[in-house]
Short mmCIF file of C-alpha atoms in Angstrom, two decimals:
data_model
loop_
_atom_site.label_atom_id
_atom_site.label_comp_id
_atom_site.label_asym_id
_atom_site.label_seq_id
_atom_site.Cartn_x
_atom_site.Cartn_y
_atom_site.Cartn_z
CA UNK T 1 -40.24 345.99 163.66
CA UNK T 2 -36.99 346.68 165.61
CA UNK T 3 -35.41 343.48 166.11
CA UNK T 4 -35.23 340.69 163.39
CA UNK T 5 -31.99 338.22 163.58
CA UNK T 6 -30.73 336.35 160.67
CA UNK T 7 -31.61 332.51 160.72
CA UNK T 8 -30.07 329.96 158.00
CA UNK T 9 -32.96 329.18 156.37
CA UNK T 10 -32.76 333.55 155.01
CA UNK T 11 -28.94 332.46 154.19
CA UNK T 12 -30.38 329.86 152.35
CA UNK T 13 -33.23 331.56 150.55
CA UNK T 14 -30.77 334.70 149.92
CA UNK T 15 -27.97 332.22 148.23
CA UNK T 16 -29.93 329.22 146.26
CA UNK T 17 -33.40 331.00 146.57
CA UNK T 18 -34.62 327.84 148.11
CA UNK T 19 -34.84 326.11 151.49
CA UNK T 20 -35.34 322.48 151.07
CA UNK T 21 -38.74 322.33 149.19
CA UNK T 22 -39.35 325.76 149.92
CA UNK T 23 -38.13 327.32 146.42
CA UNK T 24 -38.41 331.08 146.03
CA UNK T 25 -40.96 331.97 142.18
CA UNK T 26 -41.01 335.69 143.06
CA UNK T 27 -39.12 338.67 145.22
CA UNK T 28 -40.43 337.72 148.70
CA UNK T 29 -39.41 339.33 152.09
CA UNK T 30 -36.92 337.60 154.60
CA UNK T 31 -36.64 337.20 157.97
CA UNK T 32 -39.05 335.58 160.71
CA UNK T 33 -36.87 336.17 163.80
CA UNK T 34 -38.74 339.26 165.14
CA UNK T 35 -39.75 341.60 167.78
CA UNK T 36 -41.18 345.09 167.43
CA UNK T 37 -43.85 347.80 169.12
CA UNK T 38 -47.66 348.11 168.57
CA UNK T 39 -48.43 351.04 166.21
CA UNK T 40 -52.40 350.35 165.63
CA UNK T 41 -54.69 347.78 166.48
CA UNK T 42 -57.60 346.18 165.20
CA UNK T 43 -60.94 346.99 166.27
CA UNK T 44 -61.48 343.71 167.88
CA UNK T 45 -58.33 343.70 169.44
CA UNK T 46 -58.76 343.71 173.48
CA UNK T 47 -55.01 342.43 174.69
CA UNK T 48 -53.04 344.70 172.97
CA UNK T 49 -52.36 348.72 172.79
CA UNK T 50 -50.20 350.97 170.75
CA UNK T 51 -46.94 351.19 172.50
CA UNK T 52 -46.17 347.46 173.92
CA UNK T 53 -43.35 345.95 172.98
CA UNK T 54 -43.72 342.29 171.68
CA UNK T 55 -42.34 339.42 170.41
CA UNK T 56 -43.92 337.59 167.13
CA UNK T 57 -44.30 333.75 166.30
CA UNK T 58 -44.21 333.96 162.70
CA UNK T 59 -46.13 331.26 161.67
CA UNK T 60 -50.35 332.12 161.09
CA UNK T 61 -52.40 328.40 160.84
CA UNK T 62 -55.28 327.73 159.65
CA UNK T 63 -56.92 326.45 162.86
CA UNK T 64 -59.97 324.78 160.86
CA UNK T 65 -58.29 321.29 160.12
CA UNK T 66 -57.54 318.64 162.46
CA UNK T 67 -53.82 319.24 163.05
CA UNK T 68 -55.26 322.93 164.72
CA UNK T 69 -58.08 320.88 166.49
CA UNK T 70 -55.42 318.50 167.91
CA UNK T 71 -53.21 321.36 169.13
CA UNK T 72 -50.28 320.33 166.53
CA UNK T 73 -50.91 323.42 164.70
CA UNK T 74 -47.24 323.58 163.86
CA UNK T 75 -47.84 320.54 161.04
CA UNK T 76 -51.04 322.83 159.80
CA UNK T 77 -50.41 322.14 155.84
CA UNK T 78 -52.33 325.77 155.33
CA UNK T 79 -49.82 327.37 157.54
CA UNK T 80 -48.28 330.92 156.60
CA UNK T 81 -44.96 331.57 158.18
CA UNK T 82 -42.96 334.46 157.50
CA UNK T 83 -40.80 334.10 154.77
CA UNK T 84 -41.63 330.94 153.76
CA UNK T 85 -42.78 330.91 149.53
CA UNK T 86 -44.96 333.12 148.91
CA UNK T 87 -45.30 334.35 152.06
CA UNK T 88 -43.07 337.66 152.80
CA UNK T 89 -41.01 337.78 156.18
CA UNK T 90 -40.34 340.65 158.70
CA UNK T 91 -37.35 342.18 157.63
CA UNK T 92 -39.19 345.20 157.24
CA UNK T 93 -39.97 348.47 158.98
CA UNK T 94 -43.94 347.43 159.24
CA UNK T 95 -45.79 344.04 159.45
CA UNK T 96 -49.13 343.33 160.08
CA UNK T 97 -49.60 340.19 162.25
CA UNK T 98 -52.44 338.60 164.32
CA UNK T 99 -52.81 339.81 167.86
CA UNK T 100 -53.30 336.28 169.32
CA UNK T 101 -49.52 335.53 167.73
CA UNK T 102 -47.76 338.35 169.49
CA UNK T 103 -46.86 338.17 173.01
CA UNK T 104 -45.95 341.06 175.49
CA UNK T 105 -42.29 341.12 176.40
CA UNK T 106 -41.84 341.43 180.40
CA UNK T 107 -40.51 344.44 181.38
CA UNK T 108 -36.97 342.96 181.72
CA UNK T 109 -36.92 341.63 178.63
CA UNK T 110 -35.25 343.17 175.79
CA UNK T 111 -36.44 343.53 172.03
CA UNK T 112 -33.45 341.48 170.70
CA UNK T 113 -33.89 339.03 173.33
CA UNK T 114 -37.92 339.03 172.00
CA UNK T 115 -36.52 338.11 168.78
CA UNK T 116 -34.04 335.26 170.23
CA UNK T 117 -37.63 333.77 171.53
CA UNK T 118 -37.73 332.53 167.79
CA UNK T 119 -34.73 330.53 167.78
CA UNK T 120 -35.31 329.03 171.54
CA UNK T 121 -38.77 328.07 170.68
CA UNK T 122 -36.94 325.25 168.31
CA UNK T 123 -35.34 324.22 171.42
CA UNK T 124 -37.96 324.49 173.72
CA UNK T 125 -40.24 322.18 171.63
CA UNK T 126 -37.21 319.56 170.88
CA UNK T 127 -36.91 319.20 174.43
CA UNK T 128 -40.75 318.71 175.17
CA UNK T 129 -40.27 316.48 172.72
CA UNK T 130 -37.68 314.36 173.40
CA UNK T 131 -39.54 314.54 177.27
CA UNK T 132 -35.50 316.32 178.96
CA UNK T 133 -36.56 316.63 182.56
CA UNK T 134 -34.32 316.34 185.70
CA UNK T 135 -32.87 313.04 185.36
CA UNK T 136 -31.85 313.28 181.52
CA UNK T 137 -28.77 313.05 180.43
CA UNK T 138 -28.42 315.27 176.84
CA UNK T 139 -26.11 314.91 173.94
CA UNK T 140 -26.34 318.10 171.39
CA UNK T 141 -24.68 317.28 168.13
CA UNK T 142 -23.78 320.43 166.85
CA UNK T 143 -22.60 323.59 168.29
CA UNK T 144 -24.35 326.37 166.08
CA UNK T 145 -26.96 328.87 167.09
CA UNK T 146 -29.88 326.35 167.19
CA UNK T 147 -27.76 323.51 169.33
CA UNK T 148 -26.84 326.29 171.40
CA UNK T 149 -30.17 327.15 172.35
CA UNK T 150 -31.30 323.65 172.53
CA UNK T 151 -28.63 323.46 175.29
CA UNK T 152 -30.25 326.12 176.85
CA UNK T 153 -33.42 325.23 176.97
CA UNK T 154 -32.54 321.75 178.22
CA UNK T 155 -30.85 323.06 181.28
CA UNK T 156 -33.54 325.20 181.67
CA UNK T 157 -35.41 321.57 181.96
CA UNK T 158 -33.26 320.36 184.42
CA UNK T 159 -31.05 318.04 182.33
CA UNK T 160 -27.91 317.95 185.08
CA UNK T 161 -25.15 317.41 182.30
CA UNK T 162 -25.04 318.27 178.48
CA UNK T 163 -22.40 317.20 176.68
CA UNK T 164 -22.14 319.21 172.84
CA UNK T 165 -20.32 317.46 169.79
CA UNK T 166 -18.93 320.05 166.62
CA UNK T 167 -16.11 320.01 163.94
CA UNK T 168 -15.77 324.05 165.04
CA UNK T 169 -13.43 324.28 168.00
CA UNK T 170 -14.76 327.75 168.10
CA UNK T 171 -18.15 326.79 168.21
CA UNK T 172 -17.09 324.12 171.61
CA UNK T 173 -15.27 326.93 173.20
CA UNK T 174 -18.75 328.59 173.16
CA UNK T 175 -20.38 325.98 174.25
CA UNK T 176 -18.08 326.12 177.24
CA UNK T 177 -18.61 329.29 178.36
CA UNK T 178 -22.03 329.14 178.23
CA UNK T 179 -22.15 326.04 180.19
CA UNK T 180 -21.72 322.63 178.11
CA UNK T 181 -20.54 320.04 180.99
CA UNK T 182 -18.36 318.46 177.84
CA UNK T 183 -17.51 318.98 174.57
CA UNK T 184 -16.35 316.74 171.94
CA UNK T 185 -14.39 317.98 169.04
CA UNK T 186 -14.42 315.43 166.31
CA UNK T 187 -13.65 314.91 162.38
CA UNK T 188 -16.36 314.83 159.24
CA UNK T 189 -15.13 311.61 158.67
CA UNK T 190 -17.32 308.52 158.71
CA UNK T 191 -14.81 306.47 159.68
CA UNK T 192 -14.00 307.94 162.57
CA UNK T 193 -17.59 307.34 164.60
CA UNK T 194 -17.25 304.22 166.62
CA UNK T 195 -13.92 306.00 168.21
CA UNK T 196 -15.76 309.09 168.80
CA UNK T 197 -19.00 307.81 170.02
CA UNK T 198 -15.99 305.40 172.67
CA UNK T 199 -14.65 309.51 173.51
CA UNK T 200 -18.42 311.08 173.16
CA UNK T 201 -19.53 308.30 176.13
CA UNK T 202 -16.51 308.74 178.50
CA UNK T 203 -16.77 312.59 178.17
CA UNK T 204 -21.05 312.03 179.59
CA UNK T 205 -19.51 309.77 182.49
CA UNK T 206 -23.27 307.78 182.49
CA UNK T 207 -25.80 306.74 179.54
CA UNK T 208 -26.71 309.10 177.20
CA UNK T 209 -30.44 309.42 177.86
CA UNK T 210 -31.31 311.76 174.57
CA UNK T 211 -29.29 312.98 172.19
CA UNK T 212 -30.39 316.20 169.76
CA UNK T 213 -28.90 315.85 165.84
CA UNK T 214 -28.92 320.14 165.46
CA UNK T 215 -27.05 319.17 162.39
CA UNK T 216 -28.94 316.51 160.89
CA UNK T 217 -25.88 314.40 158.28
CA UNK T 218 -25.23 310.92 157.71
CA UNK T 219 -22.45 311.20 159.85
CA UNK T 220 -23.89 313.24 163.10
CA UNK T 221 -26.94 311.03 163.18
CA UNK T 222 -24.73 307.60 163.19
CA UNK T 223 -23.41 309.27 166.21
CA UNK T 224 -26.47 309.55 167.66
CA UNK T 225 -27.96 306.30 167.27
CA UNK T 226 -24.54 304.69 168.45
CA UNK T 227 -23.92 307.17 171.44
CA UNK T 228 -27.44 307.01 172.82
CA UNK T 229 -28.06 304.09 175.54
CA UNK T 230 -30.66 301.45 175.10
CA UNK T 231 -33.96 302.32 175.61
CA UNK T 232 -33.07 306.27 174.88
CA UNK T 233 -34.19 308.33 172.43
CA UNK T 234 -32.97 310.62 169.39
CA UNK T 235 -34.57 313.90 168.43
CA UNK T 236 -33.63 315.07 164.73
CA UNK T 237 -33.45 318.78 164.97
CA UNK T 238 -31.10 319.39 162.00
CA UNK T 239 -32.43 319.13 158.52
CA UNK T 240 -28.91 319.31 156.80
CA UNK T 241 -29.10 315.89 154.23
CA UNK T 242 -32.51 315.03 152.87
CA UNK T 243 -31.43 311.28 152.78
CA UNK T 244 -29.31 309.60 155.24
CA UNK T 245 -27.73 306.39 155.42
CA UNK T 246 -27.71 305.31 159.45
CA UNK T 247 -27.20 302.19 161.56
CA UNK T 248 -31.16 302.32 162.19
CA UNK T 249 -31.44 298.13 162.28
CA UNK T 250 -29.08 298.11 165.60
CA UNK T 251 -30.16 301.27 167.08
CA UNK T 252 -33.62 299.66 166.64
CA UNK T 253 -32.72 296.48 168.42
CA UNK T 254 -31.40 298.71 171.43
CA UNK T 255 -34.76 299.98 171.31
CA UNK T 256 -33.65 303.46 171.21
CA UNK T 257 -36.46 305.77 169.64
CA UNK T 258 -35.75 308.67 166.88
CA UNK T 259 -38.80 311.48 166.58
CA UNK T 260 -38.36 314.53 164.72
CA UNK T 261 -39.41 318.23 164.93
CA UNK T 262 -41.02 320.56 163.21
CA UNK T 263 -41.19 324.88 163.95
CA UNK T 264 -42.31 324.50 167.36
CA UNK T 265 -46.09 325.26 168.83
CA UNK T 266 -47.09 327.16 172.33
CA UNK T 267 -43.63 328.17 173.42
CA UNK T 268 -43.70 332.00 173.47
CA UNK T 269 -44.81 331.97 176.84
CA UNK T 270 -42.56 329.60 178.79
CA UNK T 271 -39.79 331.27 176.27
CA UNK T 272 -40.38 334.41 178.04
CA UNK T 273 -41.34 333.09 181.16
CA UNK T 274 -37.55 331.45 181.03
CA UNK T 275 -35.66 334.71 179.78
CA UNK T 276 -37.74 336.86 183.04
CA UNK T 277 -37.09 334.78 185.37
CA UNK T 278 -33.30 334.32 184.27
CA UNK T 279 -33.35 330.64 183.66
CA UNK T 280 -32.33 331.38 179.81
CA UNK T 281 -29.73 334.00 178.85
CA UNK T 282 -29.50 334.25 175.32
CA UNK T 283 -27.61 337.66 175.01
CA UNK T 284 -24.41 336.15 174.92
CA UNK T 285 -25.62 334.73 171.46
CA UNK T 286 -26.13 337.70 169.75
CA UNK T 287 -22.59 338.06 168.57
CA UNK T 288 -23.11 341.05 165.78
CA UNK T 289 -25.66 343.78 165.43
CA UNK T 290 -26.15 345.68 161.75
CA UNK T 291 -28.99 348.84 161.35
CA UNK T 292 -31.46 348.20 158.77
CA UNK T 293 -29.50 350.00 155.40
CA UNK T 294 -28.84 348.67 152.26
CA UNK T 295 -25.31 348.51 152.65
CA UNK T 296 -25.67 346.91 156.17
CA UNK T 297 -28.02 344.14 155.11
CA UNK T 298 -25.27 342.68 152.72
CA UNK T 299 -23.30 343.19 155.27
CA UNK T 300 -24.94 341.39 157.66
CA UNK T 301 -26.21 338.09 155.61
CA UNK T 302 -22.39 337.83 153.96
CA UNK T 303 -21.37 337.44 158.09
CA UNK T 304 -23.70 335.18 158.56
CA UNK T 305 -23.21 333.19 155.78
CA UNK T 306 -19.50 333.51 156.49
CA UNK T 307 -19.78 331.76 160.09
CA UNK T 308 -17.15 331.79 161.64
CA UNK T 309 -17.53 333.85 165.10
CA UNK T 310 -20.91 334.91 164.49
CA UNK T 311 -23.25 333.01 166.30
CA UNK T 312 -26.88 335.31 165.71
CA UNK T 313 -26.74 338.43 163.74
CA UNK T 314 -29.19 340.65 164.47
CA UNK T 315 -30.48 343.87 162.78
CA UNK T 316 -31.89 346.74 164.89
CA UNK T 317 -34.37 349.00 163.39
#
């Protein structure tokens, strides 16, 4: 390993020991966010050698049952994804990984920006997903690392204007600079959505063809439903309330359609296909850097944890 970045769901396993259903028994190995160099290969391995640099998707299916044979291997209930109970994650100087699951990094190409691939993959698949092509219009609720990418990935998709949506003026000024046509500041009050979504629709100038929850509360995905024209469509990203209460009866009346995501599933290439060719640049995103020490790693997970101006923090090893 010599790249592994810091994603919420280590925050979350390192603070409750637990991720949603995902509870920690036993001492288990974080991180999944990961790029590294070849040090042996398996007899049987042709596409690989000792020495190339490459990026790893963390999760290892089962490819026997009929999620695999459809292609979703992503919902594979057998699946083993780096630090994800039991399994133990790549924070580590050595992993051993499948060949087929790691993926050359272009000459160009940096480690850490092999290890972003992780993160962009989420927003790569959202916007397959959700179908973002030249003519969309995109509305990104939330400004953290993963609606930051998702904003990335769209314009890498064509979408011609992105408007993003946070609490964190911080977060929006971000946004800005890396290219958000309009941003929305707004309050975590409930009461305050119809006014917003009025501001959210003025600030897009046209319908809001799709609009990404990267946050995923009662309050972001009201926004959603209410911002997003008839017809449209709503991609939950953000897994941040298990239960919501929405305006789904009107939203369903408009016809506008909500899908969700899971991980993500054959995006490693067009990731680095996007980050060679310069369509993605997601250095500006790696905000703090920590070496792989004891003393470091607290370091590093309390910034994280903390927020604040860190957007990805990223160990080098």
């Amino acid at each position: 390993m010599k790249a592994v970045g810091i994603c919420g769901s280590d925050v979350h396993y390192l603070k409750t020991m637990r991720c949603a259903d995902f509870i920690v028994k036993e001492p288990m190995v974080i991180g999944h966010e990961c790029a590294g160099i070849i040090e042996e290969v398996g007899n049987e391995v042709k596409s690989l050698t000792p020495g190339d640099r490459v990026a790893l998707e963390p999760g290892i299916s089962c490819w026997r049952c009929s999620y695999c044979k459809d292609g979703s291997y992503n919902l594979c209930p057998d699946m083993k994804f780096f630090a994800t109970p039991p399994v133990h994650g790549s924070l580590a100087n050595q992993v051993v990984h499948p060949a087929d699951l790691c993926f050359k990094l272009p000459d160009n190409v940096s480690l850490e920006e092999g290890a972003m691939c992780e993160p962009l993959s989420v927003g790569i698949h959202a916007c397959r997903r959700a179908n973002v092509g030249a003519e969309t219009t995109v509305l990104i609720m939330g400004a953290g690392p993963i609606g930051l990418v998702t904003m990335l990935a769209a314009r890498a998709f064509g979408a011609p204007r992105i408007v993003l949506v946070d609490v964190d003026s911080h977060r929006l000024s971000v946004a800005k600079q890396l290219g958000a046509d309009g941003i929305v500041q707004v309050s975590t009050n409930i009461q305050d959505v119809t006014n917003e979504v009025a501001e959210i629709q003025k600030t897009m100038g046209a319908g809001v063809d799709v609009t990404f929850d990267c946050a995923g509360f009662s309050k972001t995905m009201s926004t959603a439903l209410s911002a997003t024209r008839s017809g449209g469509k709503v991609c939950l990203v953000g897994m941040g309330h298990g239960e919501m209460v929405v305006p789904l009866t009107g939203a369903a009346a408009r016809e506008v359609d909500i899908v969700g995501i899971f991980r993500y599933k054959n995006t490693w290439p067009l990731c680095l296909e996007f980050l060679r060719t310069g369509k993605i640049d997601v250095k500006p995103l790696i905000t703090h850097r920590f070496n792989f020490s004891q003393s470091e790693v607290v370091e590093a997970f309390e910034t994280s944890a903390r927020g604040g101006d860190a957007i990805k923090v990223m160990f080098n090893l």
